[in-house]
Tab-separated table of C-alpha atoms and ligand atoms in Angstrom:
chain	number	residue	atom	x	y	z
A	269	MET	CA	32.943	-10.628	-7.541
A	270	LYS	CA	31.059	-7.498	-6.424
A	271	LYS	CA	27.486	-7.081	-7.536
A	272	TYR	CA	25.875	-3.695	-7.996
A	273	ALA	CA	22.258	-2.791	-8.683
A	274	LEU	CA	21.555	0.305	-10.739
A	275	ILE	CA	17.954	1.504	-10.677
A	276	LEU	CA	16.823	4.037	-13.255
A	277	ALA	CA	14.388	6.396	-11.603
A	278	ALA	CA	15.163	9.876	-12.888
A	279	GLY	CA	12.514	10.086	-15.592
A	280	LYS	CA	9.565	12.465	-15.517
A	281	GLY	CA	6.954	9.806	-16.104
A	282	THR	CA	5.073	12.192	-18.407
A	283	ARG	CA	2.584	9.503	-19.417
A	284	MET	CA	1.450	9.115	-15.796
A	285	ARG	CA	0.012	12.668	-15.687
A	286	THR	CA	0.499	12.744	-11.920
A	287	GLU	CA	2.220	15.182	-9.576
A	288	LEU	CA	4.281	12.449	-7.963
A	289	PRO	CA	7.309	11.235	-9.886
A	290	LYS	CA	6.465	7.881	-11.442
A	291	CYS	CA	8.764	5.686	-9.382
A	292	ALA	CA	7.295	7.134	-6.153
A	293	PHE	CA	3.745	6.444	-7.238
A	294	PRO	CA	2.050	3.844	-5.005
A	295	ILE	CA	0.997	0.373	-6.047
A	296	LEU	CA	-1.312	-0.992	-3.336
A	297	LYS	CA	-0.297	2.000	-1.234
A	298	LYS	CA	3.448	1.274	-1.455
A	299	PRO	CA	5.716	3.376	-3.692
A	300	MET	CA	6.898	1.445	-6.765
A	301	ILE	CA	10.563	2.031	-6.018
A	302	GLU	CA	10.234	0.456	-2.562
A	303	TYR	CA	9.189	-2.850	-4.076
A	304	ILE	CA	12.348	-2.961	-6.124
A	305	VAL	CA	14.671	-1.897	-3.319
A	306	GLU	CA	13.090	-4.297	-0.817
A	307	ASN	CA	13.553	-7.189	-3.198
A	308	ILE	CA	17.108	-6.246	-4.089
A	309	GLU	CA	17.943	-6.148	-0.390
A	310	LYS	CA	17.033	-9.838	-0.250
A	311	THR	CA	19.384	-10.789	-3.091
A	312	THR	CA	23.169	-11.172	-3.163
A	313	ILE	CA	23.650	-7.589	-4.420
A	314	ASP	CA	26.343	-5.660	-2.502
A	315	GLU	CA	25.425	-2.072	-3.295
A	316	THR	CA	22.404	-0.350	-4.811
A	317	VAL	CA	22.657	2.910	-6.722
A	318	VAL	CA	19.474	4.767	-7.627
A	319	ILE	CA	19.595	7.311	-10.439
A	320	VAL	CA	17.354	10.201	-9.503
A	321	GLY	CA	16.571	13.443	-11.294
A	322	HIS	CA	13.031	14.705	-11.721
A	323	LYS	CA	11.714	15.584	-8.210
A	324	LYS	CA	14.656	13.708	-6.729
A	325	GLU	CA	13.882	14.813	-3.150
A	326	VAL	CA	10.687	12.740	-3.165
A	327	LEU	CA	12.560	9.533	-3.942
A	328	MET	CA	15.430	10.392	-1.624
A	329	ASP	CA	12.989	10.997	1.228
A	330	LEU	CA	11.401	7.622	0.574
A	331	LEU	CA	14.603	5.610	0.440
A	332	GLY	CA	16.835	7.572	2.832
A	333	ASP	CA	20.241	5.979	3.290
A	334	ARG	CA	19.206	2.507	2.195
A	335	VAL	CA	20.820	3.199	-1.191
A	336	THR	CA	23.475	5.363	-2.857
A	337	TYR	CA	22.291	8.086	-5.257
A	338	ALA	CA	23.491	9.371	-8.597
A	339	VAL	CA	21.850	12.445	-10.052
A	340	GLN	CA	20.854	12.821	-13.697
A	341	GLU	CA	20.249	16.558	-13.919
A	342	GLU	CA	18.620	16.512	-17.334
A	343	GLN	CA	16.587	13.526	-18.449
A	344	LEU	CA	18.072	12.681	-21.805
A	345	GLY	CA	17.149	9.025	-21.899
A	346	THR	CA	18.026	5.715	-20.290
A	347	GLY	CA	21.506	5.551	-21.888
A	348	HIS	CA	22.294	9.018	-20.591
A	349	ALA	CA	20.966	8.019	-17.155
A	350	ILE	CA	23.548	5.222	-16.925
A	351	LEU	CA	26.392	7.666	-17.558
A	352	SER	CA	25.252	9.855	-14.696
A	353	ALA	CA	26.172	6.950	-12.387
A	354	ALA	CA	29.765	6.962	-13.686
A	355	SER	CA	31.016	8.980	-10.720
A	356	VAL	CA	29.813	6.221	-8.395
A	357	LEU	CA	30.412	3.023	-10.356
A	358	GLU	CA	32.798	3.502	-13.289
A	359	ASN	CA	36.040	1.468	-13.159
A	360	LYS	CA	34.724	-0.820	-10.456
A	361	LYS	CA	35.194	-4.505	-11.144
A	362	GLY	CA	32.060	-6.591	-10.916
A	363	ILE	CA	28.691	-6.970	-12.493
A	364	THR	CA	25.812	-4.530	-12.573
A	365	PHE	CA	22.166	-5.448	-12.395
A	366	ILE	CA	20.215	-2.717	-14.169
A	367	LEU	CA	16.534	-2.306	-13.355
A	368	PRO	CA	13.996	0.337	-14.347
A	369	GLY	CA	12.312	2.039	-11.417
A	370	ASP	CA	8.897	1.443	-12.963
A	371	MET	CA	8.887	-2.356	-12.697
A	372	PRO	CA	7.649	-3.195	-9.192
A	373	LEU	CA	6.474	-6.773	-9.630
A	374	MET	CA	9.728	-8.683	-10.004
A	375	GLU	CA	10.595	-10.548	-6.808
A	376	TYR	CA	13.979	-11.496	-5.390
A	377	PRO	CA	13.991	-15.224	-6.265
A	378	LEU	CA	13.729	-14.304	-9.937
A	379	MET	CA	16.365	-11.586	-9.501
A	380	ASP	CA	18.751	-14.153	-8.025
A	381	LYS	CA	17.980	-16.584	-10.816
A	382	ILE	CA	18.810	-13.963	-13.445
A	383	LEU	CA	22.107	-13.128	-11.715
A	384	ARG	CA	23.020	-16.822	-11.554
A	385	ALA	CA	22.123	-17.380	-15.206
A	386	HIS	CA	24.345	-14.475	-16.264
A	387	ALA	CA	27.303	-16.004	-14.442
A	388	GLU	CA	26.607	-19.566	-15.606
A	389	MET	CA	26.318	-18.538	-19.262
A	390	GLY	CA	29.498	-16.472	-18.949
A	391	ASN	CA	27.781	-13.490	-20.570
A	392	ASP	CA	29.096	-9.971	-20.806
A	393	LEU	CA	25.545	-8.715	-21.201
A	394	THR	CA	22.294	-10.496	-20.356
A	395	ILE	CA	19.071	-8.873	-21.524
A	396	VAL	CA	15.979	-9.961	-19.633
A	397	SER	CA	13.215	-10.349	-22.187
A	398	MET	CA	9.654	-11.629	-22.217
A	399	LYS	CA	7.130	-12.697	-24.811
A	400	MET	CA	3.946	-10.692	-25.084
A	401	ASP	CA	0.868	-11.169	-27.234
A	402	TYR	CA	0.357	-7.392	-27.238
A	403	PRO	CA	3.900	-5.994	-27.133
A	404	LYS	CA	2.772	-2.393	-27.644
A	405	GLY	CA	5.054	0.196	-26.044
A	406	TYR	CA	8.010	-2.116	-25.484
A	407	GLY	CA	11.341	-2.294	-27.304
A	408	ARG	CA	11.487	-5.357	-29.588
A	409	ILE	CA	14.323	-7.902	-29.417
A	410	VAL	CA	15.666	-8.279	-32.950
A	411	ARG	CA	17.481	-11.560	-33.726
A	412	ASP	CA	19.191	-12.939	-36.812
A	413	GLU	CA	18.197	-16.185	-38.534
A	414	TYR	CA	20.324	-18.177	-36.038
A	415	GLY	CA	18.551	-16.636	-33.058
A	416	GLU	CA	21.482	-14.394	-32.130
A	417	VAL	CA	20.454	-11.038	-30.637
A	418	LEU	CA	21.304	-8.155	-32.939
A	419	GLY	CA	19.738	-5.298	-31.056
A	420	ILE	CA	16.665	-3.747	-29.485
A	421	VAL	CA	14.417	-1.456	-31.480
A	422	GLU	CA	12.041	0.871	-29.679
A	423	GLU	CA	8.415	0.644	-30.776
A	424	ASN	CA	8.420	4.036	-32.496
A	425	ASP	CA	11.511	3.142	-34.499
A	426	CYS	CA	10.209	-0.288	-35.576
A	427	ASN	CA	9.374	-1.088	-39.174
A	428	GLU	CA	6.196	-3.064	-39.862
A	429	THR	CA	7.937	-6.462	-39.581
A	430	GLN	CA	9.732	-5.543	-36.359
A	431	LYS	CA	6.420	-4.401	-34.864
A	432	LEU	CA	5.213	-7.988	-35.156
A	433	ILE	CA	8.043	-9.293	-32.940
A	434	LYS	CA	6.586	-10.572	-29.683
A	435	GLU	CA	9.783	-10.836	-27.687
A	436	VAL	CA	10.353	-7.557	-25.885
A	437	ASN	CA	12.878	-5.861	-23.659
A	438	SER	CA	12.002	-5.718	-19.950
A	439	SER	CA	14.668	-3.045	-19.343
A	440	VAL	CA	16.395	-5.388	-16.900
A	441	TYR	CA	19.996	-6.231	-17.769
A	442	VAL	CA	22.998	-7.820	-16.138
A	443	VAL	CA	26.251	-6.488	-17.482
A	444	ASP	CA	29.937	-6.437	-16.709
A	445	ASN	CA	30.335	-3.114	-14.902
A	446	GLU	CA	33.430	-1.839	-16.714
A	447	LEU	CA	32.003	-2.794	-20.118
A	448	LEU	CA	28.753	-1.031	-19.256
A	449	PHE	CA	30.432	2.345	-19.016
A	450	LYS	CA	32.760	1.673	-21.915
A	451	TYR	CA	29.871	0.934	-24.279
A	452	ALA	CA	27.327	3.371	-22.797
A	453	LYS	CA	29.681	6.180	-23.805
A	454	LYS	CA	29.423	5.056	-27.418
A	455	ILE	CA	25.618	5.369	-27.547
A	456	GLU	CA	24.518	8.038	-29.971
A	457	ARG	CA	21.551	10.317	-29.672
A	458	ASN	CA	18.381	8.935	-31.220
A	459	ILE	CA	17.520	11.324	-34.015
A	460	ARG	CA	13.757	11.016	-33.788
A	461	LYS	CA	13.427	11.460	-30.014
A	462	GLY	CA	16.662	13.258	-29.191
A	463	GLU	CA	17.399	10.821	-26.352
A	464	TYR	CA	20.216	8.382	-25.624
A	465	TYR	CA	18.713	4.906	-25.544
A	466	LEU	CA	20.348	2.334	-23.284
A	467	THR	CA	18.859	-0.277	-25.594
A	468	ASP	CA	21.385	0.754	-28.261
A	469	ILE	CA	24.125	-0.815	-26.157
A	470	VAL	CA	23.006	-4.230	-27.430
A	471	ALA	CA	23.828	-3.476	-31.053
A	472	LEU	CA	27.168	-2.014	-29.940
A	473	MET	CA	28.140	-5.032	-27.845
A	474	HIS	CA	26.807	-8.049	-29.715
A	475	GLN	CA	29.642	-8.334	-32.256
A	476	GLU	CA	32.474	-7.922	-29.794
A	477	ARG	CA	31.075	-9.443	-26.616
A	478	LYS	CA	28.936	-12.292	-25.401
A	479	VAL	CA	25.326	-11.086	-25.397
A	480	ASN	CA	22.428	-13.333	-24.462
A	481	THR	CA	18.875	-13.147	-23.268
A	482	PHE	CA	17.155	-14.536	-20.213
A	483	ILE	CA	13.519	-15.059	-21.145
A	484	VAL	CA	11.080	-14.560	-18.275
A	485	ARG	CA	8.142	-16.949	-18.503
A	486	ASP	CA	5.448	-14.747	-16.899
A	487	PRO	CA	5.566	-11.322	-18.591
A	488	ARG	CA	3.372	-9.833	-15.876
A	489	VAL	CA	6.243	-9.732	-13.384
A	490	THR	CA	8.384	-7.679	-15.722
A	491	MET	CA	5.723	-5.228	-16.825
A	492	GLY	CA	6.837	-1.610	-16.910
A	493	ILE	CA	4.334	0.892	-15.556
A	494	ASN	CA	4.047	3.946	-17.722
A	495	ASP	CA	0.547	5.279	-17.022
A	496	LEU	CA	-2.313	5.018	-14.521
A	497	TYR	CA	-3.881	2.184	-16.475
A	498	GLY	CA	-0.641	0.267	-15.916
A	499	VAL	CA	-0.959	1.025	-12.182
A	500	GLY	CA	-4.394	-0.610	-12.252
A	501	VAL	CA	-3.098	-3.673	-14.088
A	502	ALA	CA	-0.190	-4.071	-11.656
A	503	GLU	CA	-2.463	-3.687	-8.635
A	504	LYS	CA	-4.818	-6.314	-10.004
A	505	TYR	CA	-1.951	-8.746	-10.463
A	506	LEU	CA	-0.548	-8.035	-7.015
A	507	ARG	CA	-3.937	-8.250	-5.325
A	508	ASP	CA	-4.548	-11.584	-6.948
A	509	SER	CA	-1.183	-13.025	-6.018
A	510	ILE	CA	-1.396	-11.834	-2.374
A	511	ASN	CA	-4.963	-13.143	-1.992
A	512	LYS	CA	-4.003	-16.457	-3.530
A	513	GLY	CA	-1.207	-16.854	-0.984
A	514	HIS	CA	-3.651	-16.297	1.883
A	515	MET	CA	-6.277	-18.604	0.409
A	516	LEU	CA	-3.735	-21.385	0.040
A	517	SER	CA	-2.879	-20.887	3.730
A	518	GLY	CA	-6.454	-21.463	4.867
A	519	VAL	CA	-8.080	-18.031	4.647
A	520	SER	CA	-11.533	-17.861	3.023
A	521	ILE	CA	-11.951	-14.855	0.774
A	522	ILE	CA	-15.325	-14.245	-0.834
A	523	ASN	CA	-15.137	-12.415	-4.193
A	524	PRO	CA	-11.360	-12.060	-3.907
A	525	GLU	CA	-11.129	-9.670	-6.840
A	526	THR	CA	-12.785	-7.017	-4.619
A	527	VAL	CA	-10.577	-7.656	-1.592
A	528	THR	CA	-7.310	-5.754	-1.147
A	529	ILE	CA	-4.702	-6.999	1.295
A	530	GLY	CA	-1.344	-5.279	1.812
A	531	HIS	CA	2.004	-7.054	1.740
A	532	ASN	CA	2.836	-6.981	5.390
A	533	VAL	CA	-0.544	-8.181	6.626
A	534	LEU	CA	-0.530	-11.453	8.587
A	535	ILE	CA	-3.679	-13.554	8.473
A	536	GLU	CA	-4.117	-16.794	10.378
A	537	GLU	CA	-5.981	-19.895	9.279
A	538	GLY	CA	-9.748	-20.016	9.558
A	539	VAL	CA	-10.293	-16.291	8.945
A	540	TRP	CA	-13.142	-15.209	6.650
A	541	ILE	CA	-12.905	-12.089	4.540
A	542	TYR	CA	-15.936	-10.671	2.744
A	543	PRO	CA	-16.279	-8.540	-0.401
A	544	ASN	CA	-14.781	-5.060	-0.604
A	545	ALA	CA	-12.653	-5.485	2.496
A	546	THR	CA	-9.301	-3.702	2.604
A	547	ILE	CA	-6.640	-4.807	5.067
A	548	MET	CA	-3.425	-2.818	5.008
A	549	GLY	CA	-0.256	-1.879	6.853
A	550	SER	CA	1.065	-4.219	9.501
A	551	SER	CA	-2.345	-5.603	10.468
A	552	VAL	CA	-2.621	-9.025	12.067
A	553	ILE	CA	-5.874	-10.960	11.730
A	554	LYS	CA	-5.955	-13.876	14.151
A	555	HIS	CA	-7.613	-17.221	13.550
A	556	HIS	CA	-11.394	-17.405	13.031
A	557	ALA	CA	-11.846	-13.654	12.957
A	558	ILE	CA	-14.286	-12.324	10.357
A	559	ILE	CA	-13.550	-9.231	8.318
A	560	GLY	CA	-16.995	-8.435	7.011
A	561	PRO	CA	-17.979	-6.613	3.845
A	562	ASN	CA	-16.859	-3.052	3.119
A	563	SER	CA	-14.497	-2.922	6.066
A	564	GLU	CA	-11.125	-1.247	6.230
A	565	VAL	CA	-8.510	-2.463	8.666
A	566	VAL	CA	-5.196	-0.613	8.847
A	567	ASP	CA	-2.265	-1.284	11.170
A	568	SER	CA	-4.546	-3.102	13.602
A	569	ILE	CA	-4.760	-6.391	15.478
A	570	ILE	CA	-7.966	-8.370	15.266
A	571	GLU	CA	-8.040	-11.131	17.885
A	572	PRO	CA	-9.561	-14.603	17.352
A	573	TYR	CA	-13.316	-14.858	16.683
A	574	ALA	CA	-13.748	-11.080	16.488
A	575	GLU	CA	-16.059	-9.799	13.767
A	576	ILE	CA	-15.836	-6.492	11.918
A	577	LYS	CA	-18.738	-5.448	9.688
A	578	HIS	CA	-18.918	-2.387	7.405
A	579	SER	CA	-16.460	-0.570	9.651
A	580	ILE	CA	-13.094	1.170	9.830
A	581	VAL	CA	-10.426	0.008	12.260
A	582	ALA	CA	-7.169	1.975	12.213
A	583	ASN	CA	-4.191	1.699	14.574
A	584	SER	CA	-6.365	-0.218	16.991
A	585	LYS	CA	-6.936	-3.613	18.558
A	586	VAL	CA	-10.140	-5.626	18.725
A	587	GLY	CA	-10.413	-8.293	21.427
A	588	THR	CA	-11.431	-11.894	20.994
A	589	HIS	CA	-15.174	-12.573	20.344
A	590	THR	CA	-15.818	-8.829	20.045
A	591	THR	CA	-18.136	-7.541	17.331
A	592	VAL	CA	-17.602	-4.203	15.640
A	593	GLY	CA	-20.146	-2.449	13.450
A	594	PRO	CA	-21.998	-2.072	11.296
A	595	PHE	CA	-20.648	1.423	10.646
A	596	ALA	CA	-18.265	1.774	13.571
A	597	HIS	CA	-14.958	3.648	13.572
A	598	LEU	CA	-12.062	2.621	15.792
A	599	ARG	CA	-8.972	4.767	15.512
A	600	ASP	CA	-5.759	6.071	17.035
A	601	GLY	CA	-5.211	3.404	19.663
A	602	ALA	CA	-8.695	2.130	20.404
A	603	MET	CA	-7.926	-1.004	22.457
A	604	ILE	CA	-11.179	-2.892	22.624
A	605	GLY	CA	-11.341	-5.766	25.118
A	606	ASP	CA	-12.762	-9.270	24.724
A	607	TYR	CA	-16.478	-10.006	24.286
A	608	ASN	CA	-17.273	-6.334	23.617
A	609	ARG	CA	-19.928	-5.019	21.325
A	610	ILE	CA	-19.118	-1.832	19.450
A	611	GLY	CA	-22.226	-1.261	17.404
A	612	ASN	CA	-23.823	1.037	14.861
A	613	PHE	CA	-22.309	4.500	14.470
A	614	VAL	CA	-19.964	4.210	17.417
A	615	GLU	CA	-16.572	5.886	17.326
A	616	VAL	CA	-13.796	4.947	19.728
A	617	LYS	CA	-10.546	6.895	19.810
A	618	LYS	CA	-7.448	6.495	22.006
A	619	SER	CA	-9.353	4.478	24.605
A	620	THR	CA	-9.259	1.075	26.243
A	621	THR	CA	-12.210	-1.046	27.255
A	622	GLY	CA	-12.297	-4.063	29.567
A	623	THR	CA	-14.142	-7.340	29.032
A	624	ASP	CA	-17.816	-7.622	28.125
A	625	THR	CA	-18.337	-3.893	27.620
A	626	LYS	CA	-20.941	-2.608	25.174
A	627	ALA	CA	-21.598	0.539	23.216
A	628	ALA	CA	-24.259	-0.680	20.872
A	629	HIS	CA	-25.411	2.488	19.140
A	630	LEU	CA	-24.474	6.109	18.452
A	631	SER	CA	-21.695	6.674	20.994
A	632	TYR	CA	-18.377	8.508	21.032
A	633	ILE	CA	-15.731	7.240	23.409
A	634	GLY	CA	-12.511	9.262	23.306
A	635	ASP	CA	-9.451	9.455	25.591
A	636	SER	CA	-11.065	7.038	28.012
A	637	THR	CA	-10.209	4.074	30.172
A	638	VAL	CA	-13.282	1.920	30.542
A	639	GLY	CA	-13.608	-1.155	32.776
A	640	ASP	CA	-15.421	-4.480	32.473
A	641	ARG	CA	-19.155	-4.956	31.912
A	642	VAL	CA	-19.837	-1.302	31.183
A	643	ASN	CA	-22.885	-0.422	29.125
A	644	PHE	CA	-22.909	2.785	27.108
A	645	GLY	CA	-26.559	3.534	26.358
A	646	CYS	CA	-27.595	4.768	22.948
A	647	GLY	CA	-26.243	8.228	22.239
A	648	SER	CA	-24.040	8.428	25.334
A	649	ILE	CA	-20.708	10.148	24.801
A	650	THR	CA	-17.515	11.221	26.471
A	651	VAL	CA	-17.017	14.966	26.105
A	652	ASN	CA	-13.243	14.943	25.878
A	653	TYR	CA	-12.476	18.272	24.221
A	654	ASP	CA	-12.923	21.743	25.714
A	655	GLY	CA	-11.953	23.522	22.538
A	656	VAL	CA	-8.290	23.684	23.525
A	657	HIS	CA	-7.306	20.487	25.363
A	658	LYS	CA	-8.324	16.846	25.382
A	659	HIS	CA	-9.244	15.343	28.772
A	660	GLN	CA	-9.489	11.841	30.191
A	661	THR	CA	-12.559	9.895	31.209
A	662	ILE	CA	-12.193	6.950	33.584
A	663	VAL	CA	-15.057	4.505	33.984
A	664	GLY	CA	-14.824	1.615	36.477
A	665	ASN	CA	-16.401	-1.850	36.256
A	666	ASP	CA	-20.114	-2.662	36.107
A	667	VAL	CA	-21.232	0.837	35.192
A	668	PHE	CA	-24.536	1.445	33.429
A	669	ILE	CA	-24.566	4.659	31.421
A	670	GLY	CA	-28.082	5.622	30.332
A	671	CYS	CA	-29.011	6.907	26.903
A	672	ASN	CA	-27.820	10.357	25.834
A	673	VAL	CA	-25.486	10.819	28.776
A	674	ASN	CA	-22.643	13.330	28.424
A	675	LEU	CA	-19.589	12.561	30.541
A	676	ILE	CA	-17.726	15.867	30.700
A	677	ALA	CA	-14.011	15.088	31.013
A	678	PRO	CA	-11.842	15.089	33.029
A	679	ILE	CA	-14.063	12.803	35.042
A	680	LYS	CA	-13.947	9.579	37.025
A	681	ILE	CA	-16.866	7.178	37.395
A	682	GLU	CA	-16.245	4.527	40.074
A	683	ASP	CA	-17.439	0.894	39.996
A	684	ASN	CA	-21.099	-0.175	40.160
A	685	VAL	CA	-22.478	3.224	39.179
A	686	PHE	CA	-25.799	3.830	37.415
A	687	ILE	CA	-26.227	7.056	35.442
A	688	ALA	CA	-29.729	8.166	34.536
A	689	ALA	CA	-30.504	8.753	30.873
A	690	GLY	CA	-30.078	12.286	29.610
A	691	SER	CA	-27.618	13.274	32.354
A	692	THR	CA	-24.805	15.694	31.701
A	693	VAL	CA	-22.280	14.542	34.254
A	694	THR	CA	-19.680	17.088	35.341
A	695	GLU	CA	-18.641	15.700	38.756
A	696	ASP	CA	-16.935	12.398	39.628
A	697	ILE	CA	-19.376	9.689	40.756
A	698	PRO	CA	-18.519	7.548	43.812
A	699	LYS	CA	-18.768	3.779	43.890
A	700	GLY	CA	-22.280	2.332	43.881
A	701	ALA	CA	-24.086	5.679	43.335
A	702	LEU	CA	-27.000	6.499	41.075
A	703	ALA	CA	-26.290	9.801	39.355
A	704	ILE	CA	-29.045	11.944	37.889
A	705	ALA	CA	-27.835	15.176	36.352
A	706	ARG	CA	-30.693	16.687	34.397
A	707	ASN	CA	-33.573	19.112	34.966
A	708	LYS	CA	-36.468	17.769	36.939
A	709	GLN	CA	-39.568	17.174	34.833
A	710	ILE	CA	-42.568	19.463	35.338
A	711	ASN	CA	-46.001	18.231	34.244
A	712	LYS	CA	-48.537	21.083	33.835
A	713	GLU	CA	-51.893	19.378	34.265
A	714	ASP	CA	-54.445	19.812	31.490
A	715	TYR	CA	-52.248	22.317	29.663
A	716	ALA	CA	-51.560	20.557	26.364
A	717	LYS	CA	-54.949	21.442	24.908
A	718	ASN	CA	-53.995	25.153	24.881
A	719	LEU	CA	-51.126	24.422	22.583
A	720	ILE	CA	-53.026	21.959	20.438
A	721	GLN	CA	-55.982	24.337	20.057
A	722	ALA	CA	-53.679	27.230	19.255
A	723	LYS	CA	-52.112	25.191	16.497
A	724	GLU	CA	-55.504	24.242	15.041
A	725	LYS	CA	-56.566	27.906	14.978
A	726	ILE	CA	-53.516	28.804	12.914
A	727	LYS	CA	-54.316	26.017	10.459
A	728	LYS	CA	-57.825	27.378	9.878
B	75	LIG	C1	12.068	1.236	-21.691
B	75	LIG	C2	12.986	0.627	-22.770
B	75	LIG	C3	12.173	-0.365	-23.596
B	75	LIG	C4	11.578	-1.429	-22.685
B	75	LIG	C5	10.741	-0.768	-21.582
B	75	LIG	C6	10.327	-1.805	-20.567
B	75	LIG	C7	14.641	2.331	-23.430
B	75	LIG	C8	15.019	3.315	-24.453
B	75	LIG	N1	13.493	1.686	-23.635
B	75	LIG	O1	11.067	1.988	-22.337
B	75	LIG	O2	13.022	-0.994	-24.539
B	75	LIG	O3	10.764	-2.314	-23.438
B	75	LIG	O4	11.520	0.220	-20.872
B	75	LIG	O5	9.486	-1.275	-19.598
B	75	LIG	O6	15.394	2.105	-22.499
B	75	LIG	N2	14.710	7.087	-16.891
B	75	LIG	C9	15.734	7.821	-16.347
B	75	LIG	N3	16.264	8.857	-17.069
B	75	LIG	C10	15.827	9.179	-18.306
B	75	LIG	C11	14.789	8.413	-18.869
B	75	LIG	C12	14.249	7.369	-18.131
B	75	LIG	O7	16.163	7.567	-15.230
B	75	LIG	O8	16.375	10.119	-18.904
B	75	LIG	C13	14.127	5.996	-16.097
B	75	LIG	C14	12.656	6.192	-15.831
B	75	LIG	O9	12.457	6.891	-14.620
B	75	LIG	C15	12.113	4.764	-15.766
B	75	LIG	C16	13.089	3.965	-16.612
B	75	LIG	O10	14.226	4.795	-16.812
B	75	LIG	O11	12.105	4.260	-14.455
B	75	LIG	C17	12.499	3.572	-17.956
B	75	LIG	O12	12.053	4.744	-18.627
B	75	LIG	P1	10.702	4.773	-19.441
B	75	LIG	O13	10.518	6.146	-19.962
B	75	LIG	O14	9.598	4.180	-18.664
B	75	LIG	O15	11.078	3.818	-20.669
B	75	LIG	P2	10.071	2.979	-21.574
B	75	LIG	O16	9.488	3.874	-22.587
B	75	LIG	O17	9.130	2.228	-20.732
B	76	LIG	MG1	8.712	2.270	-18.715
C-alpha cells in the first residue's frame, strides 16, 4: 500500500509577527519545515506533498525538488488546505500521513510507530493526540462516556467543560487517502472564524468509519509552534536533547543550558565544552579538544587537543594542540597547523599555517601560505588588499616577523628570514636575510629640552 505525507504549510503564521513564513522560520538555525521533511525521508513514506500558499517561493526555494507541491491560493483553514492537494492526491489508493508544518520536533521513529499503529488497529482515521497540563491554544479531543472519539473542538469554540479537557489534537493524522478527500469535501465553514477546519473531519467520520487516537507520551515532541515564544520553547527542548546525546557519548558540557550545538555536529569523546559556546553546521570536534567559553564554531574542524577560547572559528580548521584566542577570528578557510598559537585579537582568513607557528597578539593574516615555526610579532600584518584586488603572501619556514611589520602582498619571504620590527616590506626577501625596511632613526643631541620647555611655557 502506498504511503503519502501531506504537510500543511500554506498558513500566514500571523501570530509569529515575522517576515518569514512560519514554516520557514529557523529552529536552531534550521527552517522548521526541513526538520519534518528530513524525518519523513527516513520513514517508509513513498511521496511527500507540501501545501504551500503564503510566500510559497520561500518554502519552495528551501525544499527544491525533494517534495511535490500543492498550492492553496487563499488560506481558508486547514480543511481547505487539504482540498488544495486534491489535484495531486485524490483518488489514489493508500494512506496519507498529515502533518502540520509548524511541528518540527517529531522524529522518524515515532512517525513510523504511528504509521504502524494505524495499520495494526485497522483504522480509517488515526488522530495523534497528547495530554497537556496547560492545553491552551490546542483543539480538544472530545470523547463519549465509553471513551469513543466524537470530535475535536477548537479552543475558541469550546464550552467551559470542554476547555478543561487535557487531551489535545497534535494536528497529525493518518487517514485512508480516498476517504480523506471524500470527507474533507463535507467540511463546512466555521461560522465564528470563517475557516474550514480539518478537525471537523473527525465528527464527520466517527459514526461511519473506524476512528481512533494514538496518544503520544511526551507532548513536547508534538508541540505546534505558533509564535516566537514557541520558537524559544522548541529550541530549549532541542538544545537539551542534543546536548544530552553528546554528554551520554562522553562529552563534558559545563552549564549545558547555555550551550547550543547544531544537529549535524560531530563531537568525539573526551571533548570539553564551556558555557555559552555555540557549535553549528557540519563542524567536527575531535577527541580532547576544548571549546572554551563564549566561542562560536561553524562548519569547522577542530583537531584533537586543540583549545578555542572566547573566539570565532568559521569554515576553518584548527590543528592538533593548537590554541586559539582569547578573542581570535578564524574564517573563510583558515587552515591552522598543529601546535600553533593564534592569540588575542588575531584574525586569519583564507590562509594556511605550518606546524609550531605563532601569532600571539594583534595580527591579521589573510590570503597567505605560512610555513613552520614562523613567529608573527605583535601587530604584524599581511597587507593583502590594494583596494581592488586581494594578493597572496608566502612565508617560508623559520621566519621571525618583528612587531608592527607590514607585509605588502603579493610578496614572498623565503626560509630563515628575520624582519626587523616596524618594517613595511614591499620586496621579496631571500633565504637567510635580515630585512629592515623603515626610516633610520635620528637622535638630535640635547634637543628634547626645547620641546619640554616650550610645553611648560604654554602651561604657565
Ligand atoms: C491546529 C489545529 C488544532 C491543533 C493544533 C496543533 C485546526 C483547525 N486546528 O491549530 O486542533 O491542536 O493545530 O498544533 O486544524 N495551514 C495551511 N492553510 C491554512 C491554514 C493553516 O496550510 O489555510 C497550515 C499552517 O501553515 C500550519 C498548519 O496548517 O502549518 C496548522 O495551522 P495553525 O494555524 O498553526 O493551526 P493551529 O491554530 O495551531
Ligand atoms: Mg499551529
